[in-house]
Coordinates of C-alpha atoms and ligand atoms in Angstrom, one line a residue:
M17 CA 19.9 9.3 25.1
K18 CA 16.3 9.3 24.2
S19 CA 15.2 7.8 21.8
F20 CA 14.2 9.0 17.8
L21 CA 10.8 8.3 18.3
S22 CA 10.3 10.2 21.9
V23 CA 12.2 13.3 21.0
Q24 CA 10.3 13.4 18.0
K25 CA 7.0 12.8 19.5
E26 CA 7.9 16.3 21.7
K27 CA 9.3 18.5 18.9
I28 CA 9.6 19.5 15.1
I29 CA 12.4 17.1 14.1
V30 CA 15.8 19.0 11.2
F31 CA 17.1 16.6 9.0
D32 CA 20.9 17.9 6.7
G33 CA 20.5 19.0 3.9
A34 CA 21.5 17.8 0.2
T35 CA 25.3 15.3 0.8
G36 CA 25.7 15.7 -3.1
T37 CA 25.6 19.4 -3.9
H38 CA 28.2 19.6 -0.5
L39 CA 30.8 17.1 -1.9
Q40 CA 31.1 18.7 -5.1
G41 CA 31.7 21.5 -3.4
Q42 CA 34.7 20.5 -2.4
G43 CA 36.8 19.7 -5.4
L44 CA 37.1 16.1 -5.0
T45 CA 39.3 14.1 -7.6
A46 CA 39.5 11.2 -9.6
D47 CA 41.9 9.5 -6.9
D48 CA 39.7 10.9 -3.9
F49 CA 36.9 8.4 -5.8
G50 CA 39.8 5.8 -5.9
G51 CA 41.2 6.0 -9.3
E52 CA 39.4 7.0 -12.5
H53 CA 36.6 3.6 -12.7
L54 CA 35.1 4.9 -9.5
N55 CA 35.2 8.3 -9.9
G56 CA 31.3 10.3 -8.9
C57 CA 31.0 7.3 -7.2
N58 CA 29.6 9.1 -4.5
E59 CA 29.1 6.2 -2.0
Y60 CA 32.7 4.8 -2.5
L61 CA 33.8 7.4 -0.6
V62 CA 33.1 6.1 3.2
V63 CA 36.8 4.2 2.1
S64 CA 38.4 6.2 -0.4
C65 CA 37.6 9.4 1.4
P66 CA 35.9 9.1 4.3
G67 CA 37.5 12.6 5.2
A68 CA 35.1 14.1 2.5
V69 CA 31.7 12.3 4.3
E70 CA 32.7 13.6 7.6
N71 CA 33.3 17.3 5.8
V72 CA 29.2 16.7 4.9
H73 CA 27.8 15.9 8.5
R74 CA 30.2 17.9 10.5
D75 CA 29.0 20.8 8.7
Y76 CA 25.1 20.2 9.2
L77 CA 25.9 19.0 12.5
Q78 CA 27.2 22.6 12.8
A79 CA 24.5 23.7 11.1
G80 CA 22.6 22.6 14.2
C81 CA 20.0 19.7 12.6
D82 CA 18.5 16.9 14.6
V83 CA 19.1 14.6 12.3
I84 CA 22.6 13.5 9.8
E85 CA 22.4 10.8 7.3
T86 CA 24.2 7.9 6.0
N87 CA 26.4 8.5 2.9
S88 CA 24.9 5.2 1.4
F89 CA 21.4 6.5 -1.4
G90 CA 23.0 4.7 -3.8
S91 CA 24.1 1.3 -1.3
T92 CA 21.9 -1.2 -2.8
S93 CA 24.0 -3.8 -4.7
I94 CA 21.4 -3.1 -7.4
V95 CA 22.9 0.6 -7.7
L96 CA 27.0 -0.5 -7.2
T97 CA 27.3 -3.6 -9.4
E98 CA 27.0 -0.3 -12.2
Y99 CA 30.7 0.6 -10.7
G100 CA 31.4 -3.4 -9.3
L101 CA 31.1 -3.1 -6.7
E102 CA 28.0 -5.2 -5.7
A103 CA 29.8 -7.9 -3.2
R104 CA 30.6 -5.1 -0.7
A105 CA 27.3 -3.6 -0.6
Y106 CA 27.2 -4.0 3.4
E107 CA 30.8 -3.1 3.4
L108 CA 29.9 0.4 2.1
N109 CA 26.1 0.1 4.1
L110 CA 28.3 0.0 7.5
K111 CA 31.9 2.3 6.7
A112 CA 28.6 4.9 6.3
A113 CA 27.2 3.8 9.0
Q114 CA 30.1 3.8 11.6
I115 CA 31.2 7.0 10.4
A116 CA 28.0 9.1 11.0
S117 CA 27.7 7.8 13.7
R118 CA 31.0 7.8 15.1
M119 CA 29.9 12.6 14.1
A120 CA 26.4 12.1 15.7
R121 CA 28.2 11.3 19.5
E122 CA 31.0 13.9 18.8
F123 CA 28.2 16.2 18.4
S124 CA 25.7 14.7 21.0
T125 CA 24.6 16.2 24.9
P126 CA 21.5 15.9 26.9
E127 CA 19.9 19.1 26.1
H128 CA 20.6 18.5 22.1
P129 CA 20.9 14.4 21.1
R130 CA 21.7 14.0 16.8
F131 CA 20.7 11.0 15.6
V132 CA 22.2 9.3 12.1
A133 CA 19.6 8.5 10.0
G134 CA 20.3 5.2 7.5
S135 CA 19.1 7.2 3.8
M136 CA 18.1 3.8 1.6
G137 CA 17.0 5.2 -1.9
P138 CA 15.1 4.2 -5.2
T139 CA 18.0 2.2 -6.8
T140 CA 17.6 2.2 -11.2
K141 CA 15.0 -0.4 -11.2
L142 CA 11.6 0.1 -11.4
P143 CA 10.3 -3.0 -10.1
S144 CA 6.6 -2.5 -11.1
L145 CA 7.9 -2.5 -15.1
G146 CA 9.5 -5.1 -14.5
H147 CA 13.5 -4.0 -14.2
I148 CA 14.3 -6.2 -10.6
K149 CA 11.9 -8.4 -9.5
F150 CA 10.7 -8.3 -6.1
K151 CA 12.5 -10.6 -4.3
L152 CA 15.7 -9.6 -5.4
M153 CA 15.0 -6.1 -5.3
A154 CA 13.4 -7.0 -1.1
A155 CA 17.1 -9.4 -0.5
A156 CA 19.3 -6.1 -1.7
Y157 CA 17.3 -3.9 1.0
K158 CA 17.6 -6.4 2.9
E159 CA 21.4 -6.3 2.8
Q160 CA 21.4 -2.9 2.7
A161 CA 19.4 -2.0 6.6
R162 CA 22.0 -5.2 7.5
G163 CA 24.9 -3.4 7.2
L164 CA 23.2 0.4 8.3
I165 CA 22.0 -0.6 11.2
E166 CA 25.1 -3.0 12.0
G167 CA 26.6 0.6 11.7
G168 CA 24.8 1.9 15.0
V169 CA 21.5 4.4 12.7
D170 CA 19.6 4.3 14.8
L171 CA 17.0 4.6 11.7
L172 CA 16.2 4.0 8.4
C173 CA 15.4 6.5 5.4
V174 CA 13.1 4.5 2.4
E175 CA 13.0 8.2 0.8
T176 CA 13.0 9.5 -3.4
C177 CA 10.4 6.6 -3.7
Q178 CA 9.1 6.9 -7.3
D179 CA 8.0 3.4 -7.9
V180 CA 5.6 2.4 -4.9
L181 CA 6.6 -1.0 -5.4
Q182 CA 9.9 -0.4 -5.1
S183 CA 9.1 1.1 -1.1
K184 CA 7.3 -1.6 -0.7
A185 CA 10.1 -4.3 -0.5
A186 CA 11.8 -1.7 0.3
L187 CA 10.7 -1.8 3.7
C188 CA 10.3 -6.0 2.7
G189 CA 13.5 -6.4 3.2
I190 CA 13.7 -4.3 5.9
F191 CA 11.3 -5.9 8.3
E192 CA 12.6 -9.6 6.6
F193 CA 15.7 -8.2 8.8
F194 CA 13.8 -7.0 11.9
E195 CA 12.7 -10.5 12.1
E196 CA 15.4 -12.7 11.6
S197 CA 17.5 -10.1 13.7
R198 CA 14.7 -10.0 16.7
S199 CA 15.6 -5.0 16.7
R200 CA 13.3 -2.9 16.1
L201 CA 14.9 0.7 14.6
P202 CA 12.3 3.6 13.3
V203 CA 11.5 3.4 9.7
I204 CA 10.9 6.7 7.7
V205 CA 9.3 5.6 3.1
S206 CA 10.0 8.8 1.8
V207 CA 8.0 9.4 -1.8
T208 CA 9.2 11.6 -5.0
V209 CA 5.9 13.8 -7.1
E210 CA 7.6 15.2 -9.7
T211 CA 6.6 17.9 -11.1
M212 CA 3.4 16.9 -13.4
G213 CA 1.8 16.0 -9.4
T214 CA 1.9 12.3 -9.4
L215 CA 4.7 9.3 -8.6
L216 CA 7.2 9.0 -12.1
L217 CA 5.2 6.8 -12.9
G218 CA 2.0 7.7 -12.4
T219 CA 1.0 7.5 -9.1
E220 CA -0.9 10.5 -7.0
I221 CA 0.4 11.4 -3.7
S222 CA -3.0 9.4 -1.9
A223 CA -2.7 6.3 -3.9
A224 CA 1.0 6.1 -2.3
L225 CA 0.1 7.3 1.3
V226 CA -2.6 4.0 0.5
S227 CA 0.0 1.3 0.0
L228 CA 2.4 2.5 2.6
E229 CA 0.4 3.5 5.6
P230 CA -0.2 0.1 6.9
Y231 CA 3.1 -1.5 7.5
D232 CA 4.3 -0.5 10.5
V233 CA 6.3 2.5 9.5
D234 CA 6.7 5.4 11.9
V235 CA 7.0 8.4 9.7
I236 CA 5.5 9.3 6.0
G237 CA 7.1 11.8 3.4
I238 CA 7.6 13.2 0.1
N239 CA 11.4 14.2 -0.8
C240 CA 13.8 15.5 -3.5
A241 CA 11.8 17.0 -7.2
T242 CA 10.9 20.2 -6.2
G243 CA 11.0 22.8 -4.3
P244 CA 8.4 23.0 -1.5
K245 CA 5.9 25.6 -2.6
E246 CA 4.9 22.7 -5.2
M247 CA 5.0 20.2 -2.7
S248 CA 2.4 22.7 -0.7
E249 CA -1.3 20.2 -2.6
H250 CA 0.4 17.1 -1.6
V251 CA 2.0 17.5 1.7
R252 CA -1.7 19.0 2.8
V253 CA -3.1 15.5 1.3
L254 CA -0.7 13.9 3.8
T255 CA -1.4 16.1 6.3
A256 CA -5.4 15.7 6.6
S257 CA -5.2 12.1 5.4
S258 CA -2.6 10.1 7.4
P259 CA -2.7 9.0 11.1
K260 CA 0.9 9.1 10.8
P261 CA 3.8 11.5 11.3
I262 CA 4.7 13.2 8.3
F263 CA 8.2 13.9 6.6
V264 CA 9.0 17.2 4.1
M265 CA 12.9 17.6 2.4
P266 CA 11.6 19.2 -0.7
N267 CA 14.7 20.7 -3.0
A268 CA 15.7 24.4 -3.1
G269 CA 13.2 25.2 -5.4
I270 CA 12.8 22.5 -9.3
P271 CA 16.3 22.4 -11.0
E272 CA 17.1 24.6 -12.9
N273 CA 20.1 23.8 -16.4
I274 CA 22.5 26.4 -16.1
G275 CA 25.4 25.7 -18.3
G276 CA 25.4 21.5 -17.8
H277 CA 24.3 22.0 -14.0
A278 CA 21.7 21.8 -11.6
Y279 CA 21.1 24.5 -10.0
Y280 CA 19.3 25.8 -7.1
S281 CA 16.7 28.4 -6.6
L282 CA 15.4 29.0 -3.1
T283 CA 17.9 31.3 -0.1
P284 CA 17.8 29.7 2.6
E285 CA 14.6 31.7 3.9
E286 CA 12.4 31.4 1.3
L287 CA 13.1 27.4 2.0
T288 CA 12.7 28.1 6.0
N289 CA 9.3 30.4 4.7
Y290 CA 7.9 27.6 2.9
L291 CA 9.2 24.1 5.5
S292 CA 7.1 27.2 8.7
H293 CA 4.0 27.7 6.8
F294 CA 3.6 23.6 7.2
V295 CA 5.2 22.8 9.7
H296 CA 2.6 26.0 11.8
D297 CA -0.4 25.3 9.1
L298 CA -0.5 21.9 8.2
G299 CA 1.1 19.5 11.0
V300 CA 4.0 18.7 9.4
S301 CA 7.2 18.0 12.0
V302 CA 9.4 16.2 10.2
V303 CA 11.2 18.9 8.3
G304 CA 15.2 19.4 6.0
G305 CA 16.1 19.8 2.9
C306 CA 17.3 17.7 -0.1
C307 CA 18.8 18.7 -3.4
G308 CA 20.4 22.4 -4.1
T309 CA 20.5 22.7 -0.2
T310 CA 23.2 24.2 1.7
P311 CA 24.2 24.5 5.2
Q312 CA 23.0 27.5 5.7
H313 CA 19.3 26.4 4.5
I314 CA 19.7 24.5 7.0
Q315 CA 20.9 26.9 9.6
K316 CA 18.1 29.0 9.1
L317 CA 15.8 25.6 9.1
V318 CA 17.1 25.7 12.2
E319 CA 15.8 29.0 13.5
A320 CA 12.9 28.9 12.9
V321 CA 11.8 25.2 14.2
G322 CA 14.0 23.8 16.3
G323 CA 13.0 22.8 19.4
L324 CA 8.9 23.7 18.7
A325 CA 6.3 21.4 19.6
P326 CA 4.3 19.4 16.6
Q327 CA 0.5 21.2 15.9
K328 CA -1.7 19.1 17.1
R329 CA -3.6 17.2 13.2
D330 CA -7.1 15.8 12.5
V331 CA -6.9 13.4 10.3
D332 CA -10.0 12.0 8.1
F333 CA -8.0 8.7 7.3
V334 CA -10.6 6.3 5.0
P335 CA -9.5 3.7 5.1
S336 CA -9.0 3.1 1.7
A337 CA -7.3 0.8 -1.1
S338 CA -5.6 1.2 -3.9
S339 CA -3.9 1.0 -7.5
L340 CA -0.4 1.7 -8.8
Y341 CA -2.3 4.9 -9.9
Q342 CA -5.4 6.2 -7.3
A343 CA -6.6 5.4 -4.0
I344 CA -10.9 3.7 -3.5
P345 CA -12.6 3.9 -0.1
L346 CA -13.9 0.8 1.2
Q347 CA -17.0 2.3 1.6
V348 CA -18.1 5.4 -0.3
D349 CA -21.1 7.4 -0.6
P350 CA -24.0 6.4 -2.0
P351 CA -22.5 2.1 -2.6
P352 CA -21.4 0.1 -2.6
V353 CA -17.7 -0.2 -3.4
L354 CA -18.8 -2.4 -7.2
I355 CA -15.4 -5.4 -7.6
G356 CA -15.9 -6.3 -11.0
E357 CA -16.3 -10.6 -11.7
R358 CA -15.1 -11.3 -15.2
T359 CA -11.8 -11.3 -14.3
N360 CA -12.7 -15.2 -13.2
A361 CA -11.9 -18.2 -15.2
N362 CA -14.3 -19.3 -13.4
G363 CA -17.1 -16.5 -13.7
S364 CA -17.0 -15.4 -16.4
K365 CA -16.4 -18.4 -20.6
Q366 CA -15.2 -15.0 -22.0
F367 CA -12.4 -14.6 -20.1
R368 CA -11.9 -19.2 -19.1
D369 CA -11.0 -18.6 -23.4
L370 CA -8.9 -15.8 -23.2
L371 CA -6.3 -17.4 -20.1
A372 CA -6.7 -21.4 -22.9
H373 CA -4.7 -19.1 -25.0
E374 CA -2.3 -16.9 -22.9
D375 CA -3.8 -14.0 -24.6
W376 CA -2.9 -11.5 -22.6
E377 CA -3.9 -8.7 -24.0
G378 CA -7.6 -10.0 -24.1
I379 CA -7.8 -10.4 -20.1
V380 CA -6.1 -7.2 -19.7
A381 CA -8.9 -5.7 -21.8
M382 CA -11.1 -6.8 -19.7
G383 CA -9.5 -5.3 -16.6
R384 CA -9.7 -2.1 -18.3
E385 CA -13.4 -3.0 -19.6
A386 CA -14.9 -3.2 -16.1
A387 CA -13.4 0.4 -14.9
R388 CA -14.9 1.8 -18.4
E389 CA -18.2 0.3 -17.2
G390 CA -17.8 1.5 -13.5
A391 CA -17.1 -1.3 -11.5
H392 CA -14.0 0.0 -8.7
M393 CA -11.7 -1.9 -8.1
V394 CA -11.7 -4.9 -10.1
D395 CA -11.8 -9.2 -8.8
V396 CA -9.1 -12.1 -10.2
C397 CA -8.8 -14.9 -10.7
A398 CA -6.6 -17.4 -12.6
A399 CA -7.5 -20.9 -10.8
Y400 CA -8.4 -23.1 -13.8
V401 CA -8.4 -26.8 -13.8
G402 CA -5.1 -28.2 -16.0
R403 CA -3.5 -25.2 -16.3
D404 CA -0.5 -23.1 -13.4
E405 CA -2.3 -21.0 -11.6
A406 CA 0.8 -19.4 -9.7
C407 CA 2.2 -18.9 -13.0
D408 CA -1.4 -17.6 -15.0
M409 CA -1.3 -15.0 -11.9
R410 CA 2.4 -13.4 -12.2
E411 CA 1.3 -13.2 -16.1
I412 CA -2.0 -11.3 -15.2
L413 CA -0.9 -9.4 -12.2
Y414 CA 1.6 -7.8 -13.7
R415 CA 0.7 -7.1 -17.2
F416 CA -2.9 -5.3 -14.0
N417 CA -0.4 -3.6 -11.7
T418 CA 0.9 -1.0 -14.5
Q419 CA -2.3 -1.3 -16.9
V420 CA -5.8 -1.7 -14.9
Q421 CA -6.9 1.5 -13.2
L422 CA -7.7 -0.1 -10.6
P423 CA -7.3 -1.3 -6.9
I424 CA -6.8 -5.2 -7.6
V425 CA -8.8 -8.1 -5.6
I426 CA -7.0 -11.2 -4.8
D427 CA -8.9 -13.8 -5.0
S428 CA -7.2 -17.2 -4.5
T429 CA -6.8 -19.7 -1.8
E430 CA -3.3 -20.1 -3.0
A431 CA -1.2 -18.5 0.2
P432 CA 1.7 -19.1 -2.9
V433 CA -0.7 -18.2 -5.5
I434 CA -1.4 -15.0 -3.3
E435 CA 2.0 -14.2 -2.2
E436 CA 3.6 -13.9 -6.2
A437 CA 0.2 -11.7 -7.0
L438 CA 1.7 -9.3 -3.5
Q439 CA 4.8 -9.1 -5.1
L440 CA 3.3 -7.6 -8.2
I441 CA 0.6 -5.2 -6.9
G442 CA 2.3 -1.8 -6.5
G443 CA -1.0 -0.9 -4.3
K444 CA -3.4 -1.7 -1.8
A445 CA -4.9 -5.0 -2.8
I446 CA -7.5 -7.1 -1.7
V447 CA -7.2 -11.1 -0.9
N448 CA -10.8 -12.8 -1.9
S449 CA -10.3 -14.6 0.5
I450 CA -9.7 -17.1 4.0
N451 CA -12.2 -18.9 6.1
L452 CA -11.9 -21.7 9.2
E453 CA -12.9 -24.1 6.3
D454 CA -9.7 -26.3 7.3
G455 CA -9.6 -24.1 11.0
E456 CA -7.3 -22.4 11.5
E457 CA -4.7 -23.5 8.9
R458 CA -5.7 -21.5 6.0
I459 CA -6.2 -18.0 8.2
N460 CA -1.7 -18.7 9.8
R461 CA -0.7 -18.6 5.9
V462 CA -2.5 -16.1 4.8
V463 CA -2.2 -13.4 6.6
P464 CA 0.8 -12.7 7.8
L465 CA 1.7 -12.7 3.9
C466 CA -1.8 -9.6 4.1
K467 CA 0.0 -7.7 7.1
K468 CA 3.5 -8.5 5.7
Y469 CA 2.6 -6.5 1.8
G470 CA -0.6 -4.3 3.5
A471 CA -3.4 -6.0 2.3
A472 CA -6.8 -5.8 3.2
V473 CA -9.0 -9.7 3.8
I474 CA -11.6 -11.0 3.3
A475 CA -13.0 -12.8 5.2
L476 CA -16.7 -15.6 4.3
T477 CA -18.9 -17.1 7.1
I478 CA -17.2 -20.9 6.4
D479 CA -16.4 -22.4 9.6
E480 CA -15.3 -26.6 10.1
K481 CA -18.7 -27.7 9.0
G482 CA -19.4 -25.9 5.6
M483 CA -20.9 -22.4 4.6
A484 CA -22.9 -20.6 7.6
K485 CA -26.6 -21.3 6.8
R486 CA -28.4 -18.6 9.1
A487 CA -27.6 -15.0 10.4
E488 CA -26.7 -16.0 13.9
E489 CA -24.2 -18.0 13.0
K490 CA -22.7 -16.1 9.8
L491 CA -22.3 -13.9 12.6
A492 CA -20.3 -16.3 15.6
I493 CA -17.9 -17.0 12.5
A494 CA -17.3 -13.7 12.2
R495 CA -16.6 -12.9 15.2
R496 CA -14.0 -15.7 15.6
I497 CA -12.3 -14.4 12.1
Y498 CA -12.2 -11.4 13.9
D499 CA -10.3 -12.5 17.0
L500 CA -8.3 -13.9 15.3
V501 CA -7.2 -10.9 12.4
V502 CA -7.5 -8.3 14.0
G503 CA -7.4 -10.0 18.1
K504 CA -3.6 -12.3 17.0
Y505 CA -2.1 -11.5 13.9
K506 CA -3.1 -7.2 15.0
M507 CA -5.1 -6.3 12.4
R508 CA -6.8 -3.3 12.2
P509 CA -10.4 -4.3 12.1
H510 CA -11.0 -1.8 8.8
D511 CA -9.1 -4.4 6.1
L512 CA -10.5 -6.9 6.9
I513 CA -13.8 -7.7 5.2
F514 CA -16.3 -9.6 5.7
D515 CA -18.4 -11.9 3.1
T516 CA -21.6 -13.5 4.4
L517 CA -22.1 -15.5 0.9
T518 CA -25.4 -16.3 0.2
F519 CA -26.3 -20.2 -2.0
T520 CA -28.3 -19.6 -4.7
L521 CA -32.2 -18.7 -4.5
G522 CA -32.2 -20.7 -8.1
S523 CA -32.4 -24.3 -7.2
G524 CA -35.8 -24.2 -6.1
D525 CA -34.5 -26.4 -2.9
E526 CA -37.0 -26.0 0.4
E527 CA -33.2 -25.9 1.8
F528 CA -31.8 -22.8 0.7
R529 CA -35.2 -20.8 0.8
R530 CA -34.5 -18.1 3.4
A531 CA -30.6 -18.4 2.3
G532 CA -31.2 -14.7 1.1
I533 CA -33.1 -13.3 4.3
E534 CA -29.9 -14.2 6.2
T535 CA -27.7 -13.1 4.1
L536 CA -29.1 -9.7 4.7
N537 CA -29.2 -11.1 8.1
G538 CA -26.1 -11.4 8.6
I539 CA -24.9 -7.5 8.1
R540 CA -26.9 -6.4 9.5
L541 CA -25.9 -8.3 11.9
I542 CA -21.6 -7.8 11.4
K543 CA -22.5 -3.9 10.8
K544 CA -24.3 -4.2 14.1
E545 CA -21.5 -6.1 16.6
L546 CA -18.3 -5.8 15.2
P547 CA -19.2 -1.4 13.5
E548 CA -16.1 -1.5 12.0
V549 CA -15.4 -3.8 9.2
K550 CA -16.6 -3.8 5.9
T551 CA -19.4 -5.8 3.8
L552 CA -19.0 -7.4 1.1
L553 CA -20.8 -10.1 -1.4
G554 CA -20.5 -12.2 -4.5
V555 CA -23.8 -11.2 -6.3
S556 CA -24.3 -13.4 -8.0
N557 CA -23.5 -16.4 -6.6
I558 CA -27.9 -15.7 -5.3
S559 CA -29.1 -16.5 -8.5
F560 CA -27.3 -19.0 -10.1
G561 CA -29.6 -22.2 -12.0
L562 CA -31.8 -19.3 -13.6
N563 CA -31.8 -17.8 -17.4
P564 CA -29.5 -14.6 -17.8
Q565 CA -32.6 -12.2 -17.9
A566 CA -33.9 -13.3 -14.5
R567 CA -30.3 -13.3 -13.4
H568 CA -29.7 -9.6 -13.3
V569 CA -32.6 -8.8 -12.3
L570 CA -32.9 -11.1 -9.2
N571 CA -28.9 -9.8 -8.5
S572 CA -30.4 -6.4 -9.0
V573 CA -33.2 -6.8 -6.5
F574 CA -30.7 -8.8 -4.2
L575 CA -28.1 -6.6 -3.9
H576 CA -30.5 -3.3 -3.9
Y577 CA -31.6 -5.1 -0.2
A578 CA -28.2 -6.2 0.4
I579 CA -27.1 -2.5 0.4
E580 CA -30.5 -1.4 2.7
A581 CA -29.0 -3.7 5.0
G582 CA -25.6 -2.1 5.3
L583 CA -23.6 -3.9 2.5
D584 CA -20.2 -2.0 1.7
M585 CA -18.8 -3.7 -1.3
A586 CA -20.2 -6.5 -4.1
I587 CA -18.3 -8.0 -6.6
V588 CA -20.5 -7.8 -9.7
H589 CA -21.0 -8.0 -12.8
A590 CA -21.2 -3.6 -13.7
S591 CA -22.8 -2.7 -16.0
K592 CA -25.0 -5.8 -15.4
I593 CA -26.7 -4.4 -12.5
M594 CA -30.1 -1.6 -13.0
P595 CA -31.4 0.4 -10.8
L596 CA -34.8 -0.7 -9.4
Y597 CA -36.9 1.7 -11.3
K598 CA -35.7 1.0 -14.4
I599 CA -36.5 -2.8 -13.5
D600 CA -41.3 -3.2 -14.4
E601 CA -42.7 -3.6 -11.5
K602 CA -43.3 -7.2 -11.7
G603 CA -39.7 -8.2 -11.7
R604 CA -39.1 -5.9 -9.4
E605 CA -42.1 -7.9 -6.8
L606 CA -41.6 -11.3 -7.8
A607 CA -37.9 -10.9 -6.7
R608 CA -38.7 -9.3 -3.3
Q609 CA -40.2 -12.0 -3.4
L610 CA -37.9 -15.3 -4.0
I611 CA -35.7 -13.2 -2.0
F612 CA -37.7 -13.2 1.1
D613 CA -39.5 -15.7 0.6
E614 CA -42.8 -15.2 0.7
R615 CA -45.2 -18.4 -1.3
K616 CA -47.4 -15.8 -2.8
F617 CA -45.5 -16.4 -6.9
E618 CA -45.4 -19.7 -7.0
E619 CA -49.6 -18.8 -6.2
A620 CA -49.9 -16.3 -9.2
A621 CA -47.8 -18.9 -11.4
A622 CA -50.2 -20.9 -10.5
Ligands
LIG35 N1 -17.5 -14.3 -2.3 C1 -16.2 -13.4 -2.6 N2 -15.4 -14.2 -4.1 C2 -16.1 -15.1 -5.2 C3 -17.8 -15.4 -4.5 C4 -18.1 -14.5 -3.7 N3 -15.3 -14.9 -6.0 C5 -16.0 -15.5 -7.1 C6 -17.1 -15.6 -7.3 N4 -18.2 -16.0 -6.0 C7 -17.8 -14.2 -7.5 N5 -17.9 -14.1 -9.1 C8 -18.4 -14.2 -10.1 C9 -18.5 -13.9 -11.6 C10 -19.6 -14.4 -12.2 C11 -20.0 -15.1 -11.6 C12 -20.2 -14.9 -10.9 C13 -19.7 -14.4 -9.2 C14 -21.6 -15.3 -12.9 N6 -20.5 -15.8 -14.3 C15 -21.8 -16.5 -15.5 C16 -22.3 -17.6 -15.3 O1 -21.2 -18.7 -14.5 O2 -23.2 -18.4 -15.6 C17 -20.9 -16.4 -16.6 C18 -20.7 -15.1 -17.9 C19 -19.9 -15.4 -18.8 O3 -19.8 -16.4 -19.3 O4 -19.7 -14.4 -19.1 O5 -22.7 -15.6 -12.5 O6 -19.6 -15.0 -3.5 N7 -15.7 -13.2 -1.4

C-alpha cells in the first residue's frame, strides 16, 4: 500500500468532516457517554460507545474521503483532567487510533487507499499566557502521539492551534517521541485564524508560518473558526510563501447562534466551490471540513477535487524571524535589519539597574522603546554576575513574548539558558551566539536546540585561537562553522547568520588599526563565498572607549560602509544611528579615515 506522503504528492487529499456535529446528530444519552459525569466527553466514546465513533468514520469513508481523523481531538491529559480521565490519556488515544485504523482498512483498496490522521487539538491552555509550562505541555502531546502511533495512525494532525507556542510544544513532544522510538510519521500542523484576522493571541498568519515552517513538518495549514470565504486572504499568504504543501479545513461558515445552538449555513455546494477555487487557483493540496461540515459536504468535495493532481505553486519564500505577532525578514530593503542593543545587562546601565531591582515592567518598557525607535528585532542579554541568568531570562522573555511586538534575539552563551528561552518564545527566535572558541562543543550543544525549537543562529568568527583578525581568517572560520551547522546538523543556510566581529578603533592600539577594514572585507568574502547566509555586526563594538558623540558618528559611518560591504543585520541603538547626510563633513571624514586606517587625521590633528 502506498504511503500517505507518496499519495499526497500525486493527488489532492480530501479529509473528513466534523466529528462533533455528527456525534450530536446520533442522539447519544448520558449512558452512551459512560454516565452523567462523563456526559459530553466525546473522547471517552471510544471506550463507552465505540459504535458511535465507527458511525462517524464509516459515513465519511462512504462519502469517499482519503483521510479520516481519530476521535482524539481533546485526548491529552491536559483536557481529560476536566473529567478526571487524565490517567487514561494513552489508552483513549490508542483506542481512538485502533477504531479509525480498523475502519480505514475496511474501506481501503489499492486504487483508493484510506489513511488515518491522529487528531491533536489545542487543549484548553495557552502557554503564552502562562496557563501551562511548555515542558508539561510537550510531555502531554508526546503521550498523545505515543497512543495514536501505537494504535496505528498513518500521520499526525496538530490542529486548531491558537497559540503558536502551543503548536511548538506539540511538535516538540511529537518529535521527541519520534526520536526515542526511532520512528517517523508525516505531520500536519494547522493554525486557526479567528474572524478578526489573526490567531487568538494576535498572531498574523505570516508570523505563524515563519515560526512553524522550520520544523520538520510535512504540511502546514489553517482550520476552524470561519468558513472558507473569510480564510481566502490567509490561504493566499500561505500558498504564496510556504515551501510546504498547504492544508485548508474550514467550517461550514462562521457559526451563527440560533436558539442556543451553533448553526453553520454553508451548503455542500458552497463549501466545495470555495475549496475548489483554493485547489485550482491557489495550489492548496489538502482539504477537508471542520465544524458544521457533514458527509454530504465531503461527498461533494470528493466529487469536485478528489483524484486531481495538485497545482504547481510559485513560492516566494522569504527567510525571516518572527515574534508572536509579526514576521520580519532577515534581509530588509533598505538594509540593514536593526536589532535593538539596549536590553542587555552588559550594554546598558539602565537595563542593569532595572534588572538589579527586578523591575520587569521597566525592562518591558525598554523592549517596547526599541520598537518605537525603529528597531526591527530586539537583542536580550541577562548575563549579569551574581544573578541567575536562566531565572532572569524567564522573567523577561515570558513578558517579551506577549508584550513586545519584535522578534527576539537571545543573547546568551549558556545552552540551558538558551533552551529555557526557546520554550518561552512563540515566534521564531534568533540565538546569539555560537563560535569555535572551545572547539565544536558549543555548537554541538546549541545547534540541536536551534533545530529543535525552529530558531535561526548567529555565529561569531572566533575559533580556538581566538577572535579572527584578518578577513581570510574570518572566512575560514565561517566555512568551518557552515560545514557543521549546515553540513552536519542540516540547518538551512539562510538560518545561519555570520558576525565578522570587530575590535574597537577607539583604543589607539597599533595592533587593531586595520580592525574595521578586516571586518568589512570579512563581510564581503563571506557574502561572496557563502551567498545564502546572512551577515550581522554588533556595530557599537567599533567605538568602545570613545566619547558618546564620537561613538554615534563612528558607529553610523561604520554601519554605512558595512552595508556597502553587504551587511544584512546590525545590533545597534537604533535612535543613535544617523544617516550620513546628517553628520557634518568633518566628522564623517574623520570617521572614514579612522575606519580605513588613513593616517592623515593625525597630521591634521598635529
Ligand atoms: N555581536 C553579537 N552580539 C553582541 C555583540 C556583537 N551582543 C552584545 C554586543 N556585541 C552588542 N550590544 C551592545 C550593547 C551596548 C553597547 C555596545 C554593544 C554599548 N553600550 C554603552 C557602553 O557600554 O558604553 C552603554 C550605554 C548605556 O549605558 O546606556 O556601547 O558584537 N553577535
